[in-house]
Short mmCIF file of C-alpha atoms (C1' of nucleotides) in Angstrom, two decimals:
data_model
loop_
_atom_site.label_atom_id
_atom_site.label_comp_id
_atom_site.label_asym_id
_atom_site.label_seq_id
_atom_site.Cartn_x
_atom_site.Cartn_y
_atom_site.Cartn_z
CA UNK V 1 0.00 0.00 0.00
CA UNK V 2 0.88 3.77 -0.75
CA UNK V 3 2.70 5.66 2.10
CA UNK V 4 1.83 8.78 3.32
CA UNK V 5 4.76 11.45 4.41
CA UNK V 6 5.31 11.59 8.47
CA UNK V 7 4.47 15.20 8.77
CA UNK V 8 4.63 16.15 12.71
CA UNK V 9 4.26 19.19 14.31
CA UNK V 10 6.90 18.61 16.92
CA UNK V 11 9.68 18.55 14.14
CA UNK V 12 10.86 22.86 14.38
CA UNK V 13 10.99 22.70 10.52
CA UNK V 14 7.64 20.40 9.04
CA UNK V 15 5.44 22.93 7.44
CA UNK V 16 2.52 21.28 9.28
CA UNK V 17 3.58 23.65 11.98
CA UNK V 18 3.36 26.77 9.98
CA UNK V 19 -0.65 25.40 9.31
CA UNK V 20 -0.48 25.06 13.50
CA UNK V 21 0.59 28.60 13.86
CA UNK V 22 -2.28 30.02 11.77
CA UNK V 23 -4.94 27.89 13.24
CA UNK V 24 -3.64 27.96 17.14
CA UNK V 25 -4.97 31.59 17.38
CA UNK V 26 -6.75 33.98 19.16
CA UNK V 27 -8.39 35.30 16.27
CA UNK V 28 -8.67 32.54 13.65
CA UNK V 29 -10.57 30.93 17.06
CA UNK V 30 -13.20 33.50 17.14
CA UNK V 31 -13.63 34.00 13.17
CA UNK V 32 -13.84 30.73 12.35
CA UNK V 33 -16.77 30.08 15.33
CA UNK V 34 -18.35 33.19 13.83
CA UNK V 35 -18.11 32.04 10.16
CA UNK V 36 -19.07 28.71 10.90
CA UNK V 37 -22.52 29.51 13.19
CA UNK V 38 -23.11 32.39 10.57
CA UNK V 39 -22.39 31.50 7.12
CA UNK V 40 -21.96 34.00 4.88
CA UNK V 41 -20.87 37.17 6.31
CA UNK V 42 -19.69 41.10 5.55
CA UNK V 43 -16.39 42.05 6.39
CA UNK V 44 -18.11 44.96 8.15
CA UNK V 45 -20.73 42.08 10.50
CA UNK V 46 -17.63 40.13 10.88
CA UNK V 47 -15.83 43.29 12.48
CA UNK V 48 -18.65 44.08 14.66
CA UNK V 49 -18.91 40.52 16.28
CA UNK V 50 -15.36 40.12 16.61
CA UNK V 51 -15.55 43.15 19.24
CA UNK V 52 -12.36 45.07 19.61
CA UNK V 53 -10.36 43.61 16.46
CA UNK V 54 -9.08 46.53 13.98
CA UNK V 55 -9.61 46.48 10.50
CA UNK V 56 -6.01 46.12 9.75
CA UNK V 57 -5.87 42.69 11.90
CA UNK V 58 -9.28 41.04 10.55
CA UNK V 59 -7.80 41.87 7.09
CA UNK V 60 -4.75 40.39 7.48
CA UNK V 61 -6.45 37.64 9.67
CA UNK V 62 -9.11 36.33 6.50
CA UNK V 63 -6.41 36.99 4.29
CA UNK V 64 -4.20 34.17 5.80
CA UNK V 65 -6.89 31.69 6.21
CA UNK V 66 -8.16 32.42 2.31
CA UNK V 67 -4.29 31.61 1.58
CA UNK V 68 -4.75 28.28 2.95
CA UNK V 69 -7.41 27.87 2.07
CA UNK V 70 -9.91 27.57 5.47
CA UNK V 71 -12.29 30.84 4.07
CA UNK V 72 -13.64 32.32 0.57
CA UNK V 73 -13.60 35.63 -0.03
CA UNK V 74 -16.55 36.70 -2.37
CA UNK V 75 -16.38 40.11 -3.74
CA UNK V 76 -19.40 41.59 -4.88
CA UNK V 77 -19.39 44.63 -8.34
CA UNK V 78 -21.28 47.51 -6.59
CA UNK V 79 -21.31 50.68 -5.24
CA UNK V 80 -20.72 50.56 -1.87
CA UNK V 81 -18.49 47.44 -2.16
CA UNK V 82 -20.19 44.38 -0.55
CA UNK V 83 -17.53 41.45 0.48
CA UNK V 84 -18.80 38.30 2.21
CA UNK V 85 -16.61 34.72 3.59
CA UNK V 86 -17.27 32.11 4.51
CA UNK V 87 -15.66 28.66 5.64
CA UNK V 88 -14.67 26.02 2.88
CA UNK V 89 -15.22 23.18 3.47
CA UNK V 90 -11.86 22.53 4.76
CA UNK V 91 -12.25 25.72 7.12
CA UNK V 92 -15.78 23.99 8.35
CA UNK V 93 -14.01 20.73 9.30
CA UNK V 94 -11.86 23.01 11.80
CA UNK V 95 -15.75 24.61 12.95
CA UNK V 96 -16.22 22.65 15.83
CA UNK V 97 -12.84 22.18 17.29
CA UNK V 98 -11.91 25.99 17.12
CA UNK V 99 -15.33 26.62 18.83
CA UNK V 100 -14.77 24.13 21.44
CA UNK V 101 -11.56 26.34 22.21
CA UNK V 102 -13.84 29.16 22.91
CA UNK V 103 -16.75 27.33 24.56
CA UNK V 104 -13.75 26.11 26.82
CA UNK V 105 -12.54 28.97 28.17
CA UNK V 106 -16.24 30.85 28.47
CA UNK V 107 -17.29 27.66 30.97
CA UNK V 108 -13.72 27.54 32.44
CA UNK V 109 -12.94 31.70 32.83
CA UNK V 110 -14.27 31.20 36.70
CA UNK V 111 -11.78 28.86 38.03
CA UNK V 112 -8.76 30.15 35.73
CA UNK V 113 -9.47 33.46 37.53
CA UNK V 114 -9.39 31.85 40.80
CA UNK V 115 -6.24 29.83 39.79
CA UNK V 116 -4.86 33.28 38.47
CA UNK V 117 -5.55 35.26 41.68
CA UNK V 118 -3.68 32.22 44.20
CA UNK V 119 -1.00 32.38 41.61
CA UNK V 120 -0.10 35.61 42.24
CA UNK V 121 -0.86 35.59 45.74
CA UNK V 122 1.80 33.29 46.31
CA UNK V 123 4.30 34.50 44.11
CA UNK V 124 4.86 38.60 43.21
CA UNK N 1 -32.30 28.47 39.83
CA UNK N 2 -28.81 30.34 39.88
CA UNK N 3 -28.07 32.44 37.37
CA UNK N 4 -24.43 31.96 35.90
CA UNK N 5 -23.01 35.23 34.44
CA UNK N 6 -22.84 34.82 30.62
CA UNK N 7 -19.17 35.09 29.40
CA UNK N 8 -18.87 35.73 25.56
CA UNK N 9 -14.91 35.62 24.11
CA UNK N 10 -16.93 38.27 21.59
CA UNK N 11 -16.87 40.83 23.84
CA UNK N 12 -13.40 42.99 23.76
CA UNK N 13 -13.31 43.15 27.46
CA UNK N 14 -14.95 39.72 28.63
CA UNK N 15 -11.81 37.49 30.80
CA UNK N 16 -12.56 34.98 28.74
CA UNK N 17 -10.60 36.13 25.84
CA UNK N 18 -7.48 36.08 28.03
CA UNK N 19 -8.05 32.53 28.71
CA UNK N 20 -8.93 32.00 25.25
CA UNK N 21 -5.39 33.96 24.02
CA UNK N 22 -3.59 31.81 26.35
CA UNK N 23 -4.70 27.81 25.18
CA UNK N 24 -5.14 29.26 21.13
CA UNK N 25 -1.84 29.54 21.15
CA UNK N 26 0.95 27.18 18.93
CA UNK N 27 2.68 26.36 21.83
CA UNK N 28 0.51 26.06 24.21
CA UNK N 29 -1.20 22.80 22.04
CA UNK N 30 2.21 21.76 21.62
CA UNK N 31 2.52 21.40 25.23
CA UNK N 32 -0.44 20.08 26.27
CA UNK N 33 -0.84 17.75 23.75
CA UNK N 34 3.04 16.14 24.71
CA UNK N 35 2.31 16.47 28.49
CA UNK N 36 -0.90 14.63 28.33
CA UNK N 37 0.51 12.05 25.96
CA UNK N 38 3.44 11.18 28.40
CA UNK N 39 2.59 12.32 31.93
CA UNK N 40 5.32 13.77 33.71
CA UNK N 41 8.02 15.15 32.43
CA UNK N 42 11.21 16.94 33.12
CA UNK N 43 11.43 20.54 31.52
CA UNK N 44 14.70 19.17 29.48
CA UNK N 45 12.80 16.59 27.98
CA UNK N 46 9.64 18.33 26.89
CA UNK N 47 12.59 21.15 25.47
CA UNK N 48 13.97 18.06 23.29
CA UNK N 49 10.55 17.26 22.41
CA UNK N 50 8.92 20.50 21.01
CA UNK N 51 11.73 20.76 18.65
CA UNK N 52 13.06 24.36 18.23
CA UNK N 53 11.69 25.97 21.22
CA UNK N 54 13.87 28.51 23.05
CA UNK N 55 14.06 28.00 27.12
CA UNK N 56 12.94 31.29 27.39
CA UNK N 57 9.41 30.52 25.91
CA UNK N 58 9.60 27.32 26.99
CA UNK N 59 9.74 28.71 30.45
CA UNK N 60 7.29 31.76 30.26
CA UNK N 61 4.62 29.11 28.40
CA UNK N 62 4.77 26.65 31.12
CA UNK N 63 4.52 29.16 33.76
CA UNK N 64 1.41 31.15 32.09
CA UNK N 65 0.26 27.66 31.72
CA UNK N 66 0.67 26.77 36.13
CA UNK N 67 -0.95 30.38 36.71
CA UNK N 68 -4.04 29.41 34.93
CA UNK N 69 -4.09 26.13 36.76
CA UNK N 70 -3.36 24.34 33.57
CA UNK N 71 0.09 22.41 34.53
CA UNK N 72 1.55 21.89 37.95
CA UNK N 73 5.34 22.43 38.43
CA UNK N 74 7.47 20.11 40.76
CA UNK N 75 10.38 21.26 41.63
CA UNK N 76 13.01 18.45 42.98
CA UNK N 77 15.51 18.98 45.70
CA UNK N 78 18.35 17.29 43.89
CA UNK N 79 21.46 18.45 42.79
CA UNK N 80 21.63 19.01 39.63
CA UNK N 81 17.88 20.49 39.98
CA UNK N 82 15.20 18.43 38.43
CA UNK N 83 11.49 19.93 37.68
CA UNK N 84 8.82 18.11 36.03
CA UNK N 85 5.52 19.07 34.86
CA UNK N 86 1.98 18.03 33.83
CA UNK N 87 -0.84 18.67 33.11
CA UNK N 88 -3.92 19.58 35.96
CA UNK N 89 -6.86 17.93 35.76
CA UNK N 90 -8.32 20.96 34.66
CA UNK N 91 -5.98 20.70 32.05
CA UNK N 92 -6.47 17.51 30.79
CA UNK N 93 -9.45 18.96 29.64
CA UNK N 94 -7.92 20.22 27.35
CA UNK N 95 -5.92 17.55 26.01
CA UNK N 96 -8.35 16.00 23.21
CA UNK N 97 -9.21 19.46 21.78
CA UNK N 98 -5.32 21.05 21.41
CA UNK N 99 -4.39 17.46 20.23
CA UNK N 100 -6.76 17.96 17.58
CA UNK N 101 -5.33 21.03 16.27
CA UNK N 102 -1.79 19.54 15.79
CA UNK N 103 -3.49 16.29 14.26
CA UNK N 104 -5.53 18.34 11.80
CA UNK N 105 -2.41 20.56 10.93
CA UNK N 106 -0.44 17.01 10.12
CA UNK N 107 -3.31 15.52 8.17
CA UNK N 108 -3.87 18.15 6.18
CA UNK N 109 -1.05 20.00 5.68
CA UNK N 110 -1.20 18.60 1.66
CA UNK N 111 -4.16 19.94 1.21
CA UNK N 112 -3.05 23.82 2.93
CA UNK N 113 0.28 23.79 0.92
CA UNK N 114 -1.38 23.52 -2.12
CA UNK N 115 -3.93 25.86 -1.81
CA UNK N 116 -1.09 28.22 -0.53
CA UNK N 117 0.65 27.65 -3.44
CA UNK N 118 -2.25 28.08 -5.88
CA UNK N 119 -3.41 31.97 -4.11
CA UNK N 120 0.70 32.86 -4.66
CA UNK N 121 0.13 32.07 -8.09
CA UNK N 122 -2.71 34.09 -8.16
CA UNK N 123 -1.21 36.79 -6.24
CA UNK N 124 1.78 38.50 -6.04
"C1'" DC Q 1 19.77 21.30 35.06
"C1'" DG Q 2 16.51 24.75 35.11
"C1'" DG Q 3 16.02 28.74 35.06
"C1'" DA Q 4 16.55 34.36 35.51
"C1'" DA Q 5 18.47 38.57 33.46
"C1'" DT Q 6 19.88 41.20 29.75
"C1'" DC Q 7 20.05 42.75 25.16
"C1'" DC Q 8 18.22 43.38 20.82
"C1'" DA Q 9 16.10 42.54 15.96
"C1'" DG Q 10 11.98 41.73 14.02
"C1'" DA Q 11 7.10 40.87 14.19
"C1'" DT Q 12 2.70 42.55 15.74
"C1'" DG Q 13 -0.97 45.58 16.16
"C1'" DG Q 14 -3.26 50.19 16.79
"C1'" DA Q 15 -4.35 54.84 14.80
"C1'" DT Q 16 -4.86 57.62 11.04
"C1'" DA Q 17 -5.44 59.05 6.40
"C1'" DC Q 18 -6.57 57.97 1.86
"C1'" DT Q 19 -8.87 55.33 -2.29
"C1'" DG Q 20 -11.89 52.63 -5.70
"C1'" DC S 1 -17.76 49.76 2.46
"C1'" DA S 2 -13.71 47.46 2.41
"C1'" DG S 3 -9.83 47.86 2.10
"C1'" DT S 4 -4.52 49.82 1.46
"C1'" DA S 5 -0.59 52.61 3.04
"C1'" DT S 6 1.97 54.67 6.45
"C1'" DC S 7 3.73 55.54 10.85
"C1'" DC S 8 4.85 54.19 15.26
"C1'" DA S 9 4.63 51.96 20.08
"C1'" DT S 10 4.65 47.71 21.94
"C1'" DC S 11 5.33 42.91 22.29
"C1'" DT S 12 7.64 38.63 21.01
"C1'" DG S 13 11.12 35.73 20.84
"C1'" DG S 14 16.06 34.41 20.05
"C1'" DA S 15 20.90 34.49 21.75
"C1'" DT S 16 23.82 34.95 25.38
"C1'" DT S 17 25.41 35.06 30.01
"C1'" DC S 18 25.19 33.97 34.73
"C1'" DC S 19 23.42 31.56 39.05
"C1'" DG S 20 21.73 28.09 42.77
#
DNA sequence: CGGAATCCAGATGGATACTG
DNA sequence: CAGTATCCATCTGGATTCCG
């Protein structure tokens, strides 16, 4: 039988940890979620329910997933410019498992804080 | 019934996001996913292990990681020292979902190159 | 051995202004 | 509206050195 290439993330220079680096994020977290409970959605919604992010970082942020291929980016020939993503099907295979991240640490926030506080109780 | 307050990672200023910045993170799955693989383990080792990995981060990971109650650190009175980690109950939580992240960025990694490669064409 | 401290280059991210 | 371009402060992370 064929044999597939050992790609691991643990070796510093397989690309599969470059894909890591992109998907183990903050951001790419919350978008994908948002994408993927959402469907099809304006740069502009996007912005607004990703509260605080700046233009500049959601740009660069869809840009990198479209690159490999986790979003499309549909851009639409009027006046005001109308541009909508949404999650490929590859990106909507990484739906529940990024959302799980943020589920986590919504249910868990209570006793990280309490961790947190006898953390730095104890130490400075 | 009791009302639990609703945390949303949405919202800029909700202490969830800084739990959710601290496990969506490259290293951070790196880590768990080795420490709940192999128990405990000596900070030397898990350095061999996530290949490329400076002691600094290393260090400030697995300590962000103990503040949040993710990892406990034990430290040995030996001479030469000897600390080993894992991973908190709490933690192990975690385990299945980080894992997932580095298995989906080995499986497929194919599949991201080539798309990569195809929007470069495209692009600049 | 497992750090802590220091130094420093480069990446990151916000604010602002401008454009099709 | 959805960017792009620019500037700039901050953060990140590597390399090195030193210590218990």
């Amino acid at each position: 039988m064929s044999q597939m290439p050992d790609f691991s993330v643990l070796a510093a220079t397989c690309p599969s940890r470059t894909s890591l680096a992109r998907i183990a994020n903050k951001w790419t977290a919350m978008v994908v979620s948002v994408l993927g409970n959402n469907g099809l959605m304006r740069f502009g919604d996007l912005r607004t329910r990703l509260d605080g992010i700046s233009g500049k970082v959601l740009t660069e942020t869809l840009r990198d997933l479209e690159r490999d291929g986790l979003v499309t980016r549909h851009v639409h020939a009027e006046i005001p410019p109308r541009v909508e993503y949404e999650l490929t099907p590859l990106g909507f295979t990484l739906h529940a498992p990024l959302l799980a991240l943020c589920t986590w640490a919504e249910e868990h926030i209570t006793e990280v804080l309490a961790s947190r506080e006898r953390y730095d109780v104890r130490n400075g």
